[in-house]
Tab-separated table of C-alpha atoms and ligand atoms in Angstrom:
chain	number	residue	atom	x	y	z
D	107	MET	CA	74.148	135.068	160.523
D	108	ALA	CA	73.756	138.012	162.890
D	109	GLU	CA	76.825	139.607	164.399
D	110	SER	CA	75.792	140.970	167.732
D	111	GLY	CA	78.425	143.095	169.389
D	112	SER	CA	81.744	141.850	170.618
D	113	ALA	CA	83.412	140.235	173.617
D	114	LYS	CA	86.442	141.848	175.218
D	115	LEU	CA	89.294	139.567	176.171
D	116	THR	CA	92.208	140.780	178.257
D	117	LEU	CA	95.348	138.655	178.359
D	118	PRO	CA	99.115	139.017	178.673
D	119	VAL	CA	100.895	139.330	175.338
D	120	GLY	CA	104.680	139.578	175.500
D	121	GLY	CA	104.491	140.641	179.164
D	122	ILE	CA	102.032	143.443	178.467
D	123	GLU	CA	98.330	143.242	179.169
D	124	LYS	CA	96.362	143.510	175.946
D	125	THR	CA	92.618	143.769	175.391
D	126	ILE	CA	91.122	142.614	172.129
D	127	GLU	CA	87.584	142.462	170.810
D	128	LEU	CA	86.155	139.276	169.334
D	129	PRO	CA	82.846	139.260	167.438
D	130	ILE	CA	79.814	137.665	169.077
D	131	ARG	CA	77.604	135.714	166.704
D	132	VAL	CA	74.079	134.601	167.486
D	133	GLY	CA	72.213	131.725	165.828
D	134	THR	CA	68.523	131.775	164.904
D	135	GLU	CA	67.653	130.039	168.182
D	136	ASN	CA	69.653	132.713	170.067
D	137	GLU	CA	72.679	130.531	170.785
D	138	PRO	CA	75.521	133.006	171.339
D	139	ALA	CA	79.089	132.247	170.264
D	140	ILE	CA	82.396	134.067	170.446
D	141	ASP	CA	84.124	133.959	167.084
D	142	ILE	CA	87.758	133.212	167.926
D	143	ALA	CA	89.036	132.783	164.365
D	144	SER	CA	91.253	135.889	164.707
D	145	LEU	CA	92.485	135.084	168.243
D	146	ARG	CA	95.886	133.724	167.263
D	147	ALA	CA	96.562	136.419	164.699
D	148	LYS	CA	95.723	139.108	167.259
D	149	THR	CA	97.414	137.607	170.328
D	150	GLY	CA	99.467	134.487	169.508
D	151	TYR	CA	97.078	132.374	171.626
D	152	VAL	CA	95.080	129.399	170.376
D	153	ALA	CA	91.938	128.000	172.027
D	154	LEU	CA	92.385	124.653	173.786
D	155	ASP	CA	89.233	122.522	173.857
D	156	PRO	CA	89.930	118.749	173.827
D	157	ALA	CA	87.037	116.674	172.489
D	158	PHE	CA	85.372	119.906	171.299
D	159	VAL	CA	83.217	120.080	174.418
D	160	ASN	CA	82.724	123.812	173.911
D	161	THR	CA	83.549	124.371	170.267
D	162	ALA	CA	81.078	125.014	167.456
D	163	SER	CA	82.909	123.702	164.405
D	164	THR	CA	80.507	125.175	161.867
D	165	LEU	CA	77.392	127.186	161.193
D	166	SER	CA	74.599	124.871	160.085
D	167	GLY	CA	70.948	125.231	159.137
D	168	ILE	CA	70.047	121.536	159.223
D	169	THR	CA	69.322	120.328	162.744
D	170	PHE	CA	68.522	122.160	165.969
D	171	LEU	CA	69.159	120.444	169.259
D	172	ASP	CA	68.593	121.848	172.755
D	173	GLY	CA	70.092	119.326	175.122
D	174	GLU	CA	68.844	121.080	178.257
D	175	LYS	CA	65.216	121.110	177.109
D	176	GLY	CA	65.338	117.821	175.180
D	177	ILE	CA	64.432	119.422	171.828
D	178	LEU	CA	65.364	117.998	168.417
D	179	ARG	CA	64.197	119.521	165.123
D	180	TYR	CA	65.143	118.823	161.507
D	181	ARG	CA	64.955	121.998	159.390
D	182	GLY	CA	62.809	123.455	162.182
D	183	ILE	CA	60.276	120.605	162.297
D	184	PRO	CA	60.017	118.824	165.671
D	185	ILE	CA	61.174	115.207	165.619
D	186	GLU	CA	57.898	114.175	167.268
D	187	GLU	CA	55.916	115.497	164.275
D	188	LEU	CA	58.181	113.880	161.724
D	189	GLY	CA	58.058	110.586	163.624
D	190	ALA	CA	54.248	110.664	163.617
D	191	LYS	CA	53.603	111.957	160.098
D	192	SER	CA	56.576	111.514	157.784
D	193	THR	CA	58.386	108.664	156.074
D	194	PHE	CA	62.129	108.091	156.083
D	195	VAL	CA	62.401	108.995	152.387
D	196	GLU	CA	60.502	112.266	152.876
D	197	THR	CA	62.605	113.126	155.944
D	198	ALA	CA	65.770	112.353	153.975
D	199	PHE	CA	64.652	114.820	151.295
D	200	LEU	CA	63.860	117.404	153.979
D	201	LEU	CA	67.305	117.113	155.542
D	202	ILE	CA	69.205	117.101	152.257
D	203	TYR	CA	67.271	119.750	150.308
D	204	GLY	CA	66.053	121.920	153.195
D	205	HIS	CA	62.287	121.765	152.669
D	206	LEU	CA	59.477	119.210	152.692
D	207	PRO	CA	59.088	117.904	149.138
D	208	ASN	CA	55.922	118.547	147.147
D	209	LYS	CA	54.324	115.538	145.463
D	210	ALA	CA	56.377	115.834	142.253
D	211	GLU	CA	59.647	116.250	144.163
D	212	LEU	CA	58.899	113.288	146.416
D	213	ASP	CA	57.952	111.085	143.445
D	214	ARG	CA	61.154	112.001	141.632
D	215	PHE	CA	63.294	111.412	144.714
D	216	SER	CA	61.611	108.061	145.453
D	217	LEU	CA	62.108	107.021	141.828
D	218	MET	CA	65.839	107.797	142.109
D	219	LEU	CA	66.068	105.575	145.171
D	220	THR	CA	64.172	102.807	143.406
D	221	ARG	CA	66.190	102.983	140.183
D	222	HIS	CA	69.621	102.884	141.802
D	223	SER	CA	69.162	100.054	144.252
D	224	LEU	CA	71.252	97.446	142.435
D	225	ILE	CA	74.973	97.242	143.114
D	226	HIS	CA	77.429	96.357	140.353
D	227	GLU	CA	77.466	92.568	139.951
D	228	ASP	CA	81.256	92.542	140.430
D	229	MET	CA	80.778	94.005	143.881
D	230	LYS	CA	78.962	90.856	144.930
D	231	LYS	CA	82.307	89.048	144.662
D	232	PHE	CA	83.699	91.244	147.425
D	233	PHE	CA	81.327	89.642	149.893
D	234	GLU	CA	82.859	86.228	149.136
D	235	GLY	CA	86.207	87.419	150.456
D	236	TYR	CA	84.948	88.158	153.957
D	237	PRO	CA	84.789	85.502	156.655
D	238	SER	CA	81.198	84.749	157.722
D	239	THR	CA	82.090	86.150	161.152
D	240	ALA	CA	82.998	89.575	159.717
D	241	HIS	CA	81.224	92.424	161.471
D	242	PRO	CA	78.710	93.951	159.020
D	243	MET	CA	80.036	97.445	159.860
D	244	ALA	CA	83.448	96.440	158.489
D	245	ILE	CA	81.782	95.237	155.302
D	246	LEU	CA	79.502	98.266	155.037
D	247	SER	CA	82.298	100.829	155.338
D	248	SER	CA	84.519	99.024	152.814
D	249	MET	CA	81.674	98.599	150.348
D	250	VAL	CA	80.599	102.224	150.598
D	251	CYS	CA	84.173	103.308	149.989
D	252	SER	CA	84.327	100.870	147.056
D	253	LEU	CA	81.383	102.653	145.445
D	254	SER	CA	83.857	105.431	144.642
D	255	ALA	CA	85.742	102.904	142.491
D	256	TYR	CA	82.595	102.146	140.490
D	257	TYR	CA	81.521	105.790	140.196
D	258	PRO	CA	84.914	107.494	139.977
D	259	ASP	CA	83.875	110.636	138.095
D	260	PRO	CA	84.262	113.667	140.324
D	261	VAL	CA	80.907	115.143	141.355
D	262	ASP	CA	80.566	118.865	140.730
D	263	THR	CA	78.838	119.952	143.925
D	264	ASN	CA	77.451	123.008	142.117
D	265	ASP	CA	75.715	120.805	139.555
D	266	ALA	CA	72.287	119.835	140.936
D	267	GLU	CA	71.878	116.838	138.638
D	268	GLN	CA	75.272	115.343	139.428
D	269	MET	CA	74.607	115.813	143.128
D	270	GLU	CA	71.162	114.249	142.844
D	271	MET	CA	72.645	111.216	141.119
D	272	ALA	CA	75.421	110.734	143.709
D	273	ILE	CA	72.952	111.166	146.584
D	274	GLY	CA	70.411	108.786	145.013
D	275	ARG	CA	73.031	106.134	144.372
D	276	LEU	CA	74.408	106.278	147.872
D	277	LEU	CA	71.068	106.277	149.703
D	278	SER	CA	69.749	103.464	147.594
D	279	LYS	CA	72.781	101.188	147.401
D	280	VAL	CA	73.687	101.348	151.079
D	281	ARG	CA	70.411	99.599	151.835
D	282	THR	CA	71.283	96.798	149.393
D	283	ILE	CA	74.838	96.497	150.740
D	284	ALA	CA	73.536	96.304	154.330
D	285	ALA	CA	71.088	93.520	153.468
D	286	PHE	CA	73.688	91.595	151.424
D	287	SER	CA	76.190	91.751	154.288
D	288	TYR	CA	73.571	90.158	156.542
D	289	LYS	CA	72.762	87.437	154.011
D	290	LYS	CA	76.478	86.726	153.669
D	291	SER	CA	76.845	86.371	157.459
D	292	ILE	CA	74.105	83.729	157.644
D	293	GLY	CA	75.018	81.947	154.419
D	294	GLN	CA	71.773	82.686	152.575
D	295	PRO	CA	71.522	83.774	148.923
D	296	PHE	CA	71.313	87.488	148.242
D	297	VAL	CA	67.803	88.774	147.596
D	298	TYR	CA	67.736	91.456	144.896
D	299	PRO	CA	65.816	94.706	145.381
D	300	LYS	CA	62.277	94.921	144.018
D	301	ASN	CA	61.182	98.119	142.323
D	302	ASN	CA	57.536	97.833	143.380
D	303	LEU	CA	58.392	98.111	147.077
D	304	SER	CA	58.826	101.227	149.188
D	305	TYR	CA	62.279	102.044	150.588
D	306	CYS	CA	61.787	100.331	153.958
D	307	ALA	CA	59.696	97.425	152.618
D	308	ASN	CA	62.345	96.758	149.987
D	309	PHE	CA	65.027	96.639	152.647
D	310	LEU	CA	63.014	94.249	154.833
D	311	ASN	CA	62.442	92.021	151.813
D	312	MET	CA	66.171	91.931	150.969
D	313	MET	CA	66.942	91.131	154.605
D	314	PHE	CA	64.378	88.482	155.384
D	315	ALA	CA	62.984	86.947	152.178
D	316	VAL	CA	64.347	83.586	151.018
D	317	PRO	CA	63.839	81.953	147.619
D	318	ALA	CA	62.172	78.897	149.199
D	319	GLU	CA	59.013	80.625	150.455
D	320	PRO	CA	57.059	83.870	150.152
D	321	TYR	CA	57.863	86.669	152.609
D	322	GLU	CA	54.970	88.813	153.791
D	323	ILE	CA	55.867	92.383	154.622
D	324	ASP	CA	53.965	93.554	157.698
D	325	PRO	CA	52.932	97.237	157.267
D	326	GLU	CA	53.310	97.749	161.034
D	327	ILE	CA	56.939	96.680	160.793
D	328	VAL	CA	57.465	98.971	157.809
D	329	SER	CA	55.989	101.823	159.828
D	330	VAL	CA	58.195	101.236	162.874
D	331	LEU	CA	61.272	100.919	160.664
D	332	ASN	CA	60.407	104.281	159.104
D	333	LEU	CA	60.160	105.756	162.592
D	334	LEU	CA	63.489	104.310	163.743
D	335	LEU	CA	65.315	105.554	160.654
D	336	ILE	CA	63.729	109.019	160.967
D	337	LEU	CA	64.822	109.270	164.608
D	338	HIS	CA	68.414	108.487	163.637
D	339	ALA	CA	68.494	110.632	160.495
D	340	ASP	CA	70.575	113.542	161.806
D	341	HIS	CA	72.000	114.803	165.057
D	342	GLU	CA	74.078	117.836	164.085
D	343	GLN	CA	77.831	117.776	164.781
D	344	ASN	CA	78.246	114.373	166.501
D	345	CYS	CA	81.406	112.271	166.114
D	346	SER	CA	80.527	110.553	162.815
D	347	THR	CA	79.038	113.681	161.227
D	348	SER	CA	82.062	115.739	162.215
D	349	THR	CA	84.175	112.977	160.663
D	350	VAL	CA	82.209	113.166	157.411
D	351	ARG	CA	82.689	116.943	157.372
D	352	LEU	CA	86.383	116.765	158.240
D	353	VAL	CA	87.138	114.159	155.586
D	354	GLY	CA	84.920	115.987	153.082
D	355	SER	CA	86.655	119.296	153.821
D	356	SER	CA	89.737	117.926	152.047
D	357	LYS	CA	87.466	117.584	148.973
D	358	ALA	CA	87.329	113.808	149.372
D	359	ASN	CA	84.342	112.401	147.467
D	360	LEU	CA	80.954	111.723	149.049
D	361	PHE	CA	81.403	107.933	149.191
D	362	ALA	CA	84.820	108.185	150.879
D	363	SER	CA	83.592	110.822	153.337
D	364	VAL	CA	80.560	108.729	154.325
D	365	ALA	CA	82.669	105.550	154.612
D	366	ALA	CA	84.794	107.406	157.176
D	367	GLY	CA	81.619	108.445	159.014
D	368	ILE	CA	80.463	104.821	159.151
D	369	LEU	CA	83.722	103.864	160.830
D	370	ALA	CA	83.390	106.650	163.400
D	371	LEU	CA	79.841	105.518	164.122
D	372	TRP	CA	81.000	101.962	164.801
D	373	GLY	CA	82.657	102.863	168.121
D	374	PRO	CA	80.856	101.719	171.283
D	375	LEU	CA	80.635	105.253	172.680
D	376	HIS	CA	78.745	106.312	169.544
D	377	GLY	CA	76.452	104.171	167.334
D	378	GLY	CA	78.061	100.936	168.476
D	379	ALA	CA	76.311	101.504	171.821
D	380	ASN	CA	73.049	99.961	170.563
D	381	GLN	CA	74.771	96.581	170.183
D	382	GLU	CA	76.534	97.043	173.532
D	383	VAL	CA	73.225	97.785	175.292
D	384	ILE	CA	71.764	94.409	174.324
D	385	GLU	CA	74.990	92.635	175.268
D	386	MET	CA	74.931	94.433	178.642
D	387	LEU	CA	71.270	93.521	179.274
D	388	GLU	CA	72.043	89.894	178.400
D	389	ALA	CA	75.005	89.958	180.799
D	390	ILE	CA	72.754	91.333	183.557
D	391	GLN	CA	70.280	88.523	182.930
D	392	ARG	CA	72.967	85.850	182.922
D	393	ASP	CA	74.196	87.271	186.209
D	394	GLY	CA	70.784	86.814	187.854
D	395	GLY	CA	69.109	90.118	186.916
D	396	ASP	CA	70.269	92.347	189.799
D	397	VAL	CA	70.180	95.748	188.055
D	398	GLN	CA	71.359	97.656	191.134
D	399	LYS	CA	74.594	95.682	191.054
D	400	PHE	CA	75.295	97.029	187.543
D	401	VAL	CA	74.274	100.565	188.499
D	402	ASN	CA	76.799	100.352	191.343
D	403	LEU	CA	79.416	98.994	188.969
D	404	ALA	CA	78.846	101.926	186.583
D	405	LYS	CA	79.355	104.344	189.502
D	406	ASP	CA	82.674	102.760	190.405
D	407	LYS	CA	85.251	104.550	188.240
D	408	GLU	CA	87.785	101.787	188.858
D	409	SER	CA	85.527	99.221	187.158
D	410	GLY	CA	85.812	100.856	183.729
D	411	PHE	CA	82.153	99.872	183.201
D	412	ARG	CA	79.534	102.338	181.968
D	413	LEU	CA	75.813	101.881	181.587
D	414	MET	CA	75.580	101.620	177.825
D	415	GLY	CA	72.694	103.598	176.344
D	416	PHE	CA	72.987	106.165	179.132
D	417	GLY	CA	74.395	109.671	179.000
D	418	HIS	CA	75.009	112.062	176.166
D	419	ARG	CA	77.427	114.874	175.404
D	420	VAL	CA	74.630	117.283	174.572
D	421	TYR	CA	71.428	115.957	176.187
D	422	LYS	CA	71.231	116.765	179.859
D	423	ASN	CA	67.584	115.758	179.837
D	424	TYR	CA	65.656	112.737	178.517
D	425	ASP	CA	66.722	112.199	174.893
D	426	PRO	CA	63.507	112.908	172.890
D	427	ARG	CA	64.398	110.062	170.525
D	428	ALA	CA	64.619	107.603	173.427
D	429	LYS	CA	61.139	108.690	174.582
D	430	LEU	CA	59.650	107.943	171.155
D	431	ILE	CA	61.519	104.664	170.815
D	432	LYS	CA	60.391	103.508	174.245
D	433	THR	CA	56.736	104.086	173.297
D	434	ALA	CA	57.230	102.373	169.921
D	435	CYS	CA	58.912	99.484	171.671
D	436	ASP	CA	55.848	98.804	173.830
D	437	ARG	CA	53.586	99.051	170.755
D	438	VAL	CA	55.665	96.755	168.554
D	439	LEU	CA	56.168	94.061	171.134
D	440	ALA	CA	52.434	94.050	171.927
D	441	LYS	CA	51.519	93.942	168.222
D	442	LEU	CA	53.931	91.106	167.483
D	443	GLY	CA	52.893	89.274	170.642
D	444	ILE	CA	56.499	89.187	171.840
D	445	SER	CA	57.385	89.214	175.492
D	446	ASP	CA	61.104	89.976	175.705
D	447	PRO	CA	62.605	89.575	179.183
D	448	LEU	CA	65.339	92.036	178.124
D	449	LEU	CA	62.708	94.786	177.972
D	450	ASP	CA	61.820	94.142	181.588
D	451	THR	CA	65.510	94.246	182.542
D	452	ALA	CA	65.918	97.492	180.584
D	453	ARG	CA	62.953	99.103	182.351
D	454	ARG	CA	64.229	98.072	185.781
D	455	LEU	CA	67.721	99.283	184.969
D	456	GLU	CA	66.400	102.644	183.791
D	457	GLU	CA	64.294	103.009	186.935
D	458	ALA	CA	67.220	102.174	189.219
D	459	ALA	CA	69.589	104.561	187.420
D	460	LEU	CA	67.160	107.463	187.232
D	461	LYS	CA	66.679	107.528	190.987
D	462	ASP	CA	70.365	107.166	191.797
D	463	PRO	CA	72.052	110.473	192.826
D	464	TYR	CA	75.124	109.617	190.674
D	465	PHE	CA	72.985	109.605	187.503
D	466	VAL	CA	70.701	112.429	188.701
D	467	ASP	CA	73.624	114.758	189.551
D	468	ARG	CA	75.344	114.122	186.223
D	469	LYS	CA	72.067	114.377	184.301
D	470	LEU	CA	72.567	110.953	182.734
D	471	TYR	CA	69.396	109.764	180.972
D	472	PRO	CA	68.671	106.942	178.528
D	473	ASN	CA	69.793	107.910	175.029
D	474	VAL	CA	68.616	106.806	171.584
D	475	ASP	CA	70.472	103.506	171.843
D	476	PHE	CA	68.890	102.291	175.071
D	477	TYR	CA	65.629	100.872	173.698
D	478	SER	CA	66.279	100.705	169.934
D	479	GLY	CA	68.013	97.311	170.111
D	480	ILE	CA	64.988	95.742	171.769
D	481	ILE	CA	62.797	96.772	168.825
D	482	TYR	CA	65.373	95.598	166.295
D	483	ARG	CA	65.479	92.222	168.062
D	484	ALA	CA	61.688	92.002	167.899
D	485	LEU	CA	61.830	92.755	164.161
D	486	GLY	CA	64.307	89.899	163.689
D	487	PHE	CA	67.561	91.837	163.288
D	488	PRO	CA	70.606	90.149	164.806
D	489	THR	CA	72.572	92.169	167.356
D	490	ASN	CA	75.556	92.818	165.104
D	491	MET	CA	73.267	94.533	162.562
D	492	PHE	CA	72.045	97.203	165.012
D	493	THR	CA	74.833	99.665	164.261
D	494	VAL	CA	74.319	99.084	160.544
D	495	MET	CA	70.691	100.129	161.097
D	496	PHE	CA	71.944	103.278	162.805
D	497	ALA	CA	74.178	103.980	159.784
D	498	LEU	CA	71.284	103.449	157.379
D	499	GLY	CA	69.254	105.963	159.359
D	500	ARG	CA	72.083	108.512	159.716
D	501	LEU	CA	72.924	108.517	156.015
D	502	PRO	CA	70.645	111.452	155.016
D	503	GLY	CA	72.192	113.526	157.816
D	504	TRP	CA	75.744	112.786	156.672
D	505	ILE	CA	74.785	113.616	153.081
D	506	ALA	CA	72.996	116.828	154.088
D	507	GLN	CA	75.964	117.980	156.176
D	508	TRP	CA	78.479	117.107	153.440
D	509	LYS	CA	76.352	118.979	150.880
D	510	GLU	CA	75.883	122.014	153.131
D	511	MET	CA	79.630	122.185	153.734
D	512	ASN	CA	80.465	121.886	150.043
D	513	GLU	CA	77.938	124.550	149.084
D	514	ASP	CA	79.411	127.017	151.549
D	515	ARG	CA	82.048	129.011	149.709
D	516	SER	CA	83.772	129.938	152.956
D	517	THR	CA	84.568	126.270	153.771
D	518	LYS	CA	88.256	125.592	154.376
D	519	ILE	CA	89.991	122.301	155.021
D	520	GLY	CA	89.436	121.237	158.646
D	521	ARG	CA	92.691	121.396	160.530
D	522	PRO	CA	92.755	121.747	164.328
D	523	ARG	CA	95.846	122.998	166.109
D	524	GLN	CA	97.543	121.430	169.130
D	525	ILE	CA	99.576	122.427	172.154
D	526	TYR	CA	102.865	120.589	171.856
D	527	THR	CA	103.990	118.952	175.132
D	528	GLY	CA	106.934	116.864	173.864
D	529	ASN	CA	110.731	117.187	174.024
D	530	LEU	CA	112.498	120.417	173.244
D	531	VAL	CA	115.034	120.229	170.459
D	532	THR	CA	116.960	116.979	170.979
D	533	PRO	CA	120.111	115.875	169.131
D	534	TYR	CA	120.057	112.599	167.169
D	535	VAL	CA	122.163	109.923	168.899
D	536	ASP	CA	123.925	107.352	166.774
D	537	ILE	CA	122.705	103.739	167.409
D	538	ALA	CA	126.111	102.631	168.731
D	539	SER	CA	125.975	105.290	171.432
D	540	ARG	CA	122.410	104.622	172.695
N	1701	CMC	N1	77.648	105.309	182.841
N	1701	CMC	C1	78.279	105.755	183.953
N	1701	CMC	N2	78.829	106.976	184.067
N	1701	CMC	C2	78.719	107.801	183.017
N	1701	CMC	C3	78.077	107.406	181.826
N	1701	CMC	C4	77.519	106.108	181.767
N	1701	CMC	N3	76.890	105.688	180.665
N	1701	CMC	N4	78.127	108.415	180.948
N	1701	CMC	C5	78.778	109.416	181.552
N	1701	CMC	N5	79.134	109.047	182.807
N	1701	CMC	C6	79.800	109.886	183.813
N	1701	CMC	C7	81.286	110.029	183.519
N	1701	CMC	O1	82.038	109.030	184.163
N	1701	CMC	C8	81.543	111.407	184.053
N	1701	CMC	O2	81.619	111.330	185.462
N	1701	CMC	P1	82.586	112.346	186.298
N	1701	CMC	O3	82.030	113.707	186.066
N	1701	CMC	O4	82.505	111.877	187.696
N	1701	CMC	O5	83.965	112.175	185.698
N	1701	CMC	C9	80.278	112.189	183.734
N	1701	CMC	O6	79.237	111.187	183.691
N	1701	CMC	C10	80.298	112.922	182.398
N	1701	CMC	O7	80.672	111.989	181.423
N	1701	CMC	P2	81.648	112.276	180.215
N	1701	CMC	O8	82.304	111.009	179.816
N	1701	CMC	O9	82.515	113.452	180.549
N	1701	CMC	O10	80.598	112.755	179.129
N	1701	CMC	P3	80.850	112.834	177.594
N	1701	CMC	O11	79.964	113.903	177.098
N	1701	CMC	O12	82.302	112.931	177.269
N	1701	CMC	O13	80.359	111.386	177.069
N	1701	CMC	C11	78.997	109.632	176.282
N	1701	CMC	C12	79.113	111.155	176.505
N	1701	CMC	C13	77.751	109.355	175.467
N	1701	CMC	C14	80.213	109.143	175.499
N	1701	CMC	C15	78.924	108.927	177.660
N	1701	CMC	O14	77.769	109.364	178.347
N	1701	CMC	C16	78.936	107.405	177.529
N	1701	CMC	O15	80.011	106.813	177.475
N	1701	CMC	N6	77.738	106.742	177.481
N	1701	CMC	C17	77.671	105.324	177.253
N	1701	CMC	C18	77.812	105.007	175.758
N	1701	CMC	C19	76.576	105.386	174.987
N	1701	CMC	O16	75.451	105.090	175.376
N	1701	CMC	N7	76.787	106.033	173.840
N	1701	CMC	C20	75.708	106.435	172.930
N	1701	CMC	C21	75.543	107.923	172.907
N	1701	CMC	S1	74.011	108.468	172.151
N	1701	CMC	C22	74.048	107.972	170.510
N	1701	CMC	C23	75.266	108.330	169.761
N	1701	CMC	O17	75.847	109.399	169.889
N	1701	CMC	O18	75.669	107.501	168.954
């Protein structure tokens, strides 16, 4: 990475004004950064940046995002092109290995995902222990973590074959675990993976087939599922990805690191928003459908209510993923002959918010979660599976980021500092005297 000059910082140190120089680093897309790693050693100061609103936690060559212009690229390739031309498996390879696979590489990678789709039979017993009301994200995270109990050998991250095996197992088995957790929640028998099906078709079959009758896999549904998973596949240093990196920086194994990422994703301000969006749209409908009332509620800070599926830490423009999902949504509903009143409510809500000065001034636009739930509903996924679908999509990104971090010899354990605001030294008081 280019070092491009330095920034001068003048600040009081021990009562005397001191000027230091900090290196300026510039990324390939000309994003400039001040490298403050030596700040404390040189001055005694640390940088305070709660919620990392202005902190780059790493260098990364995986995903480029320009939130002002609404640009998203994986390994340099625009998301729009990948959405139109690629498959989820190919995009996963691209993210993880850094280049589009040739035919032999793609065949080998696909074969890995096919071969490793079964989970250990003993793991099926775990599902019996959960109540049928268990949220599938709770099951998914526990099961992914449990994979480390079944594959306990440490993975040498410098050994390509060991890495390939761990990556293949994880990508393949998560799909089976997700489908089994759904079957458990509705009391249907598990449907085993089928090796003759593609990644997405296999998942749909495990989700929706039943032993009593044949299940026909609609290629249009397979295609839209590929698109949805591609659009979720990576988003640089978001909350769950940063969690995967932070946990992984302690040298925790891939399964444990990703399980932690799944839990971070579950929160309603992150991936859990797709479930919340549908619940919000249903609440608006139950209330009579007055979208302006809910826009007003979201503007009232006292209400504690936010428009779910709106706003983003980085995008200050229309989220490019939301644009693609909105178009796909219209296509899928038309193709399946579904008329979902929630889509109409969503459109009216978007229209009302986008012309409201509160949302305009704060540059709050629909994000990836705003329309995705409506497609998932049309495809037959229950609301509590939406965040699981997000996790399935985000998996290649988590793996790619974990791998990139482990391959970087300069990686250290992640360990932020703090500014202590508690008591000064305080004597212990015996219980009788309190
Ligand atoms: N509804 C109403 N007001 C909002 C919203 C919203 N959805 N989002 C942000 N604001 C306001 C916020 O109150 C603040 O106002 P003010 O400047 O007057 O204090 C301003 O906009 C900036 O918000 P912020 O909370 O400082 O922004 P942030 O970058 O910390 O939060 C966010 C980003 C995504 C958590 C937030 O926009 C939000 O809560 N959105 C709703 C939940 C959601 O849709 N999450 C999915 C995000 S995209 C997919 C993903 O990452 O998983």
